[in-house]
PDB file of C-alpha atoms in Angstrom:
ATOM      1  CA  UNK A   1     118.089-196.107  84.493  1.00  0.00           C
ATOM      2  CA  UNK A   2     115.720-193.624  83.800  1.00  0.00           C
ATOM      3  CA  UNK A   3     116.295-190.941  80.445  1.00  0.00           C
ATOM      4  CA  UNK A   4     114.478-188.293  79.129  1.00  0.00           C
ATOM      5  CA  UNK A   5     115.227-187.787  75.118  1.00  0.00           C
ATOM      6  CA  UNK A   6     112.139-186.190  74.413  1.00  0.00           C
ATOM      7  CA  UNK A   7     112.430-183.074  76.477  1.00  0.00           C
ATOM      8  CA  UNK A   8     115.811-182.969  75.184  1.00  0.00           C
ATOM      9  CA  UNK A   9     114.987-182.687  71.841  1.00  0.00           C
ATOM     10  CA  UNK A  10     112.117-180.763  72.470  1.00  0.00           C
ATOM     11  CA  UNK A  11     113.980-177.819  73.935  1.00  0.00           C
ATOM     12  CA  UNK A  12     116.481-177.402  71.123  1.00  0.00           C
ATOM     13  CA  UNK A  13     113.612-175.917  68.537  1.00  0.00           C
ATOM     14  CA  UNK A  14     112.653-173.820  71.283  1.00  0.00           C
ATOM     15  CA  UNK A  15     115.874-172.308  72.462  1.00  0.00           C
ATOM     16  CA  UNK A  16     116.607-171.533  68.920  1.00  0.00           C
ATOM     17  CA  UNK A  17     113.380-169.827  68.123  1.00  0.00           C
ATOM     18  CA  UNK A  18     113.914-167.974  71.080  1.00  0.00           C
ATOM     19  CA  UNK A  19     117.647-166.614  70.511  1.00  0.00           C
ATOM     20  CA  UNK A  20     116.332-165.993  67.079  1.00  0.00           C
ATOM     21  CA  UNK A  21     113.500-163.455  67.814  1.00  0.00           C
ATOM     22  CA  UNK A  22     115.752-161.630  70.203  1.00  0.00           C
ATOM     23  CA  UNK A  23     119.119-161.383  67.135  1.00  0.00           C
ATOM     24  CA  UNK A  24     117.112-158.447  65.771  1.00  0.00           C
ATOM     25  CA  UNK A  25     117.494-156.594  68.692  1.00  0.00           C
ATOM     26  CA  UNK A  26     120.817-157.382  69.415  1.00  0.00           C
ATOM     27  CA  UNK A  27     121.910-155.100  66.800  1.00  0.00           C
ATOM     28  CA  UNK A  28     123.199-152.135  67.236  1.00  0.00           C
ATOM     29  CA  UNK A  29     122.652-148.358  65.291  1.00  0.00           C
ATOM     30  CA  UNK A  30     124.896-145.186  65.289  1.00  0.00           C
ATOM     31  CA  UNK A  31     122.948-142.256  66.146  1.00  0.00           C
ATOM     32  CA  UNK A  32     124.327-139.113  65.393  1.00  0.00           C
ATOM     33  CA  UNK A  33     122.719-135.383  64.849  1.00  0.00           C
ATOM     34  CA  UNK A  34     122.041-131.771  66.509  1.00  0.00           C
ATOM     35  CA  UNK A  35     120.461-130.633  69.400  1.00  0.00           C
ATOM     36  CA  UNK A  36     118.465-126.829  69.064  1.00  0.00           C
ATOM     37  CA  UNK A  37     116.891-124.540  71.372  1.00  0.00           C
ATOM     38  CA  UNK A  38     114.875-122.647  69.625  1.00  0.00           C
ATOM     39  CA  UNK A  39     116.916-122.817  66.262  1.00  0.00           C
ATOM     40  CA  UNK A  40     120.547-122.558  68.205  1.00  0.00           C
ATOM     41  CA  UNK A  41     122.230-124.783  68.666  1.00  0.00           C
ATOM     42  CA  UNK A  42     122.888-126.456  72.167  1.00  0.00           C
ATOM     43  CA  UNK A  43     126.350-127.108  73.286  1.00  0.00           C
ATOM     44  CA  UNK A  44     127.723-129.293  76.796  1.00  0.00           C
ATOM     45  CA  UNK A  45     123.908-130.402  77.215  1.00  0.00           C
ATOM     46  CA  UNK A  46     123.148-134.224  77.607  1.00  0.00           C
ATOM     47  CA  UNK A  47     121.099-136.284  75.314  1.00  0.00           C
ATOM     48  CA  UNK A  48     119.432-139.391  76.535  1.00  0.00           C
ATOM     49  CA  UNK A  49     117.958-142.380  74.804  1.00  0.00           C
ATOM     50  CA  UNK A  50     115.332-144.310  76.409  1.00  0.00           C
ATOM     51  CA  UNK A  51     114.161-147.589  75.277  1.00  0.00           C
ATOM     52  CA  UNK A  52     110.238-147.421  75.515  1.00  0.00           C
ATOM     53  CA  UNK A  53     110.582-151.321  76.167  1.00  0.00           C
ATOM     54  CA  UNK A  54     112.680-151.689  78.259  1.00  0.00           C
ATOM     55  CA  UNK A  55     111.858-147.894  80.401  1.00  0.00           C
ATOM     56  CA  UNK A  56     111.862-149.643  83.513  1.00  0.00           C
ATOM     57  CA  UNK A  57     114.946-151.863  83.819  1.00  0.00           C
ATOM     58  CA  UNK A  58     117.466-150.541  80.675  1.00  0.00           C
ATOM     59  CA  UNK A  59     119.147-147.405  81.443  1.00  0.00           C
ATOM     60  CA  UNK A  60     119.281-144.788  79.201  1.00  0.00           C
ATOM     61  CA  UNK A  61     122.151-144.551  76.611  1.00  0.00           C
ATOM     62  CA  UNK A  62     123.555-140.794  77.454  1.00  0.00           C
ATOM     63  CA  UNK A  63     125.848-138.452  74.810  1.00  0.00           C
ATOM     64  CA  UNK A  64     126.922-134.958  75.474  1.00  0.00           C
ATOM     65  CA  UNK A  65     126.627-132.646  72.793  1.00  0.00           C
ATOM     66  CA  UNK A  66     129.498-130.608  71.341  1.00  0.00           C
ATOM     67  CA  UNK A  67     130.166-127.014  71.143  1.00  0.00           C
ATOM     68  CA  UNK A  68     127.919-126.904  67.756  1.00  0.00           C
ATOM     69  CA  UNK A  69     125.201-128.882  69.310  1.00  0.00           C
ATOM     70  CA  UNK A  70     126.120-132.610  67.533  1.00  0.00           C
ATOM     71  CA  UNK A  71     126.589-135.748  69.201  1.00  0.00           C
ATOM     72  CA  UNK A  72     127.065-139.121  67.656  1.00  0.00           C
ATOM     73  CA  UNK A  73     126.959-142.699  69.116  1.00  0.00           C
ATOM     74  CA  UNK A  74     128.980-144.990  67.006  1.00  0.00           C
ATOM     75  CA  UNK A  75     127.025-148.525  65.904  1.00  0.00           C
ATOM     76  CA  UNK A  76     129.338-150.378  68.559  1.00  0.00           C
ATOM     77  CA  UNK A  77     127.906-148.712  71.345  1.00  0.00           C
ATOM     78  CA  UNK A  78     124.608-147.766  69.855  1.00  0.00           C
ATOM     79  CA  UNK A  79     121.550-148.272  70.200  1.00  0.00           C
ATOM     80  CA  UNK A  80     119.415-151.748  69.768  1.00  0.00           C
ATOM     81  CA  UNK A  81     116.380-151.294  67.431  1.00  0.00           C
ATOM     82  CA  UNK A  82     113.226-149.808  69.158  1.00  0.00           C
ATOM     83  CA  UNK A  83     111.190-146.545  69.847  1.00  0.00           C
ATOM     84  CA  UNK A  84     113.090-144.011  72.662  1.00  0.00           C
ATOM     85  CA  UNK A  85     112.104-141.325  74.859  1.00  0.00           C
ATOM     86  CA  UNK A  86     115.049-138.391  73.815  1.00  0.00           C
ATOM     87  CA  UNK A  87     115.492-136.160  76.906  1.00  0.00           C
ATOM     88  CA  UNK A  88     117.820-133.075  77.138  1.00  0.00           C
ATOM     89  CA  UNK A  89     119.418-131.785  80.063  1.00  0.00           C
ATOM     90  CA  UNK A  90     121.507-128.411  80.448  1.00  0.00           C
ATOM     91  CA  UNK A  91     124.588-130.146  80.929  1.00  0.00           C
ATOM     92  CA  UNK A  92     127.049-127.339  81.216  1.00  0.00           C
ATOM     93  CA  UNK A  93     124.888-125.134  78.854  1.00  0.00           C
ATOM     94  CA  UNK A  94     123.533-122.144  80.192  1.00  0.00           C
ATOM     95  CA  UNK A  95     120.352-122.654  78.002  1.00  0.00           C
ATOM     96  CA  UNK A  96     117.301-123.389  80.409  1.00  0.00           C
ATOM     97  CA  UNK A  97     116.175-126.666  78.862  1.00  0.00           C
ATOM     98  CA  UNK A  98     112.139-126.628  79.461  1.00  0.00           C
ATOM     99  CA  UNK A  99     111.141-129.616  82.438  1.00  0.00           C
ATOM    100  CA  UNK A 100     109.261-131.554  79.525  1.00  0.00           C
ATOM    101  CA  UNK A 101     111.906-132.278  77.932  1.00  0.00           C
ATOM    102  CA  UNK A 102     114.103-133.815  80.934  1.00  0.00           C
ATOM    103  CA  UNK A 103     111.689-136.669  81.688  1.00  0.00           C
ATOM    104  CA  UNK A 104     111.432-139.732  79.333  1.00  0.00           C
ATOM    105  CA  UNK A 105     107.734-139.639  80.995  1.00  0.00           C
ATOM    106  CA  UNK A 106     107.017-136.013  79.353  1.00  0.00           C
ATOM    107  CA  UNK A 107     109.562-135.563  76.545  1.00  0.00           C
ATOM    108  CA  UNK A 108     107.396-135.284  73.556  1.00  0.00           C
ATOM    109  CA  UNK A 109     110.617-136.189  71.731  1.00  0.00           C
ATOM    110  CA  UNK A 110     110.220-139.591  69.812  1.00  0.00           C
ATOM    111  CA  UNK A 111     112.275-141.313  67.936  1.00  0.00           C
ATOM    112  CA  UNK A 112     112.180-144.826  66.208  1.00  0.00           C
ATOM    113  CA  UNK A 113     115.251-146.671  65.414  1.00  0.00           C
ATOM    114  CA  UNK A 114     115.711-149.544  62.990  1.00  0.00           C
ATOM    115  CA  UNK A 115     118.867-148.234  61.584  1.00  0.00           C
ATOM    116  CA  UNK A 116     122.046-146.591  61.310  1.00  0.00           C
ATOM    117  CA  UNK A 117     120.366-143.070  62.091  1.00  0.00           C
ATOM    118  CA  UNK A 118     122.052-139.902  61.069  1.00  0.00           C
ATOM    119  CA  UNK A 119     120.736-136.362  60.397  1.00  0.00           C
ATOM    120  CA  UNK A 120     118.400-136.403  64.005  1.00  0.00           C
ATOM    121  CA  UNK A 121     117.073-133.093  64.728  1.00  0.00           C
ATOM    122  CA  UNK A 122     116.478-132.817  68.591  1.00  0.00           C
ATOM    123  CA  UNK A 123     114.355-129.714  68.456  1.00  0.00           C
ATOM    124  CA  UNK A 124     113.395-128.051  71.617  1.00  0.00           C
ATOM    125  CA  UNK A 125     111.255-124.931  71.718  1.00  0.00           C
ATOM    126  CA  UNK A 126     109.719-123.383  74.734  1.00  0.00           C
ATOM    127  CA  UNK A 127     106.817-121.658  72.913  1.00  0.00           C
ATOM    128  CA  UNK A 128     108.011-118.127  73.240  1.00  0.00           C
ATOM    129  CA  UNK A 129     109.719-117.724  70.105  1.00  0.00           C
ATOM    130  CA  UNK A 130     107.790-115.901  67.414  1.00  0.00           C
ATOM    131  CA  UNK A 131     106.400-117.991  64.671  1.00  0.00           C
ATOM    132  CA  UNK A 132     107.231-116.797  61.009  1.00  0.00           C
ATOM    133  CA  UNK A 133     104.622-116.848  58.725  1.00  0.00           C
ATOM    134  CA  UNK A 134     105.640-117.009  55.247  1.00  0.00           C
ATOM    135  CA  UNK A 135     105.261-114.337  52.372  1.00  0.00           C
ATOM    136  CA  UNK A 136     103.110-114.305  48.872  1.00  0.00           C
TER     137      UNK A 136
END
């Protein structure tokens, strides 16, 4: 008869450190906030989160925004811990979303998520609004 108990053993400590390192990321974060164009809100667009990690096998965790421009995820479908690509699409809006902001490649919207996350302001400007400069 020929038995192994080392390897055995061996594994254990490493299966566990491994299942451990990944538990972090396992858990999941509601998400929930506006989406602007140029101040306004943006109602019917859609709002996708891309995992920077994970860009080229996770797909992107999508929400449509409401007629005010909100959208939440709630923490049981949310999103694991990590830094995303935000992209906006016109959805049934009639706003013409700029191309930058459709591509997880371009977007320069960047968001980091280690919590429950509420408040987000998904900004989008397409540099032809004036800029106000304040008053003495």
């Amino acid at each position: 008869d020929y038995k192994v108990t080392g390897v055995q053993t061996c594994a254990l400590p490493i299966l566990a450190i491994a299942v451990a390192k990944t538990l972090p990321m396992l858990e999941r974060h509601a998400v929930a906030g506006t989406a602007t164009f140029n101040g306004r809100p943006v109602a019917g667009a859609t709002v996708a989160f891309q995992l920077l990690a994970d860009a080229n096998t996770a797909e992107p965790r999508v929400v449509r925004t409401a007629a005010d421009g909100s959208f939440r995820i709630d923490a049981d479908e949310g999103l694991p811990s990590g830094i995303y690509a935000v992209t906006v699409r016109p959805g049934d809006s009639a706003v013409a979303i700029p191309a930058n902001y459709r591509s997880p490649e371009t977007s320069p919207l960047r968001f980091e998520v280690r919590e429950d996350l509420t408040g987000m302001q998904v900004s989008i400007r397409d540099g032809r609004q004036q800029v106000r400069k304040s008053r003495r």
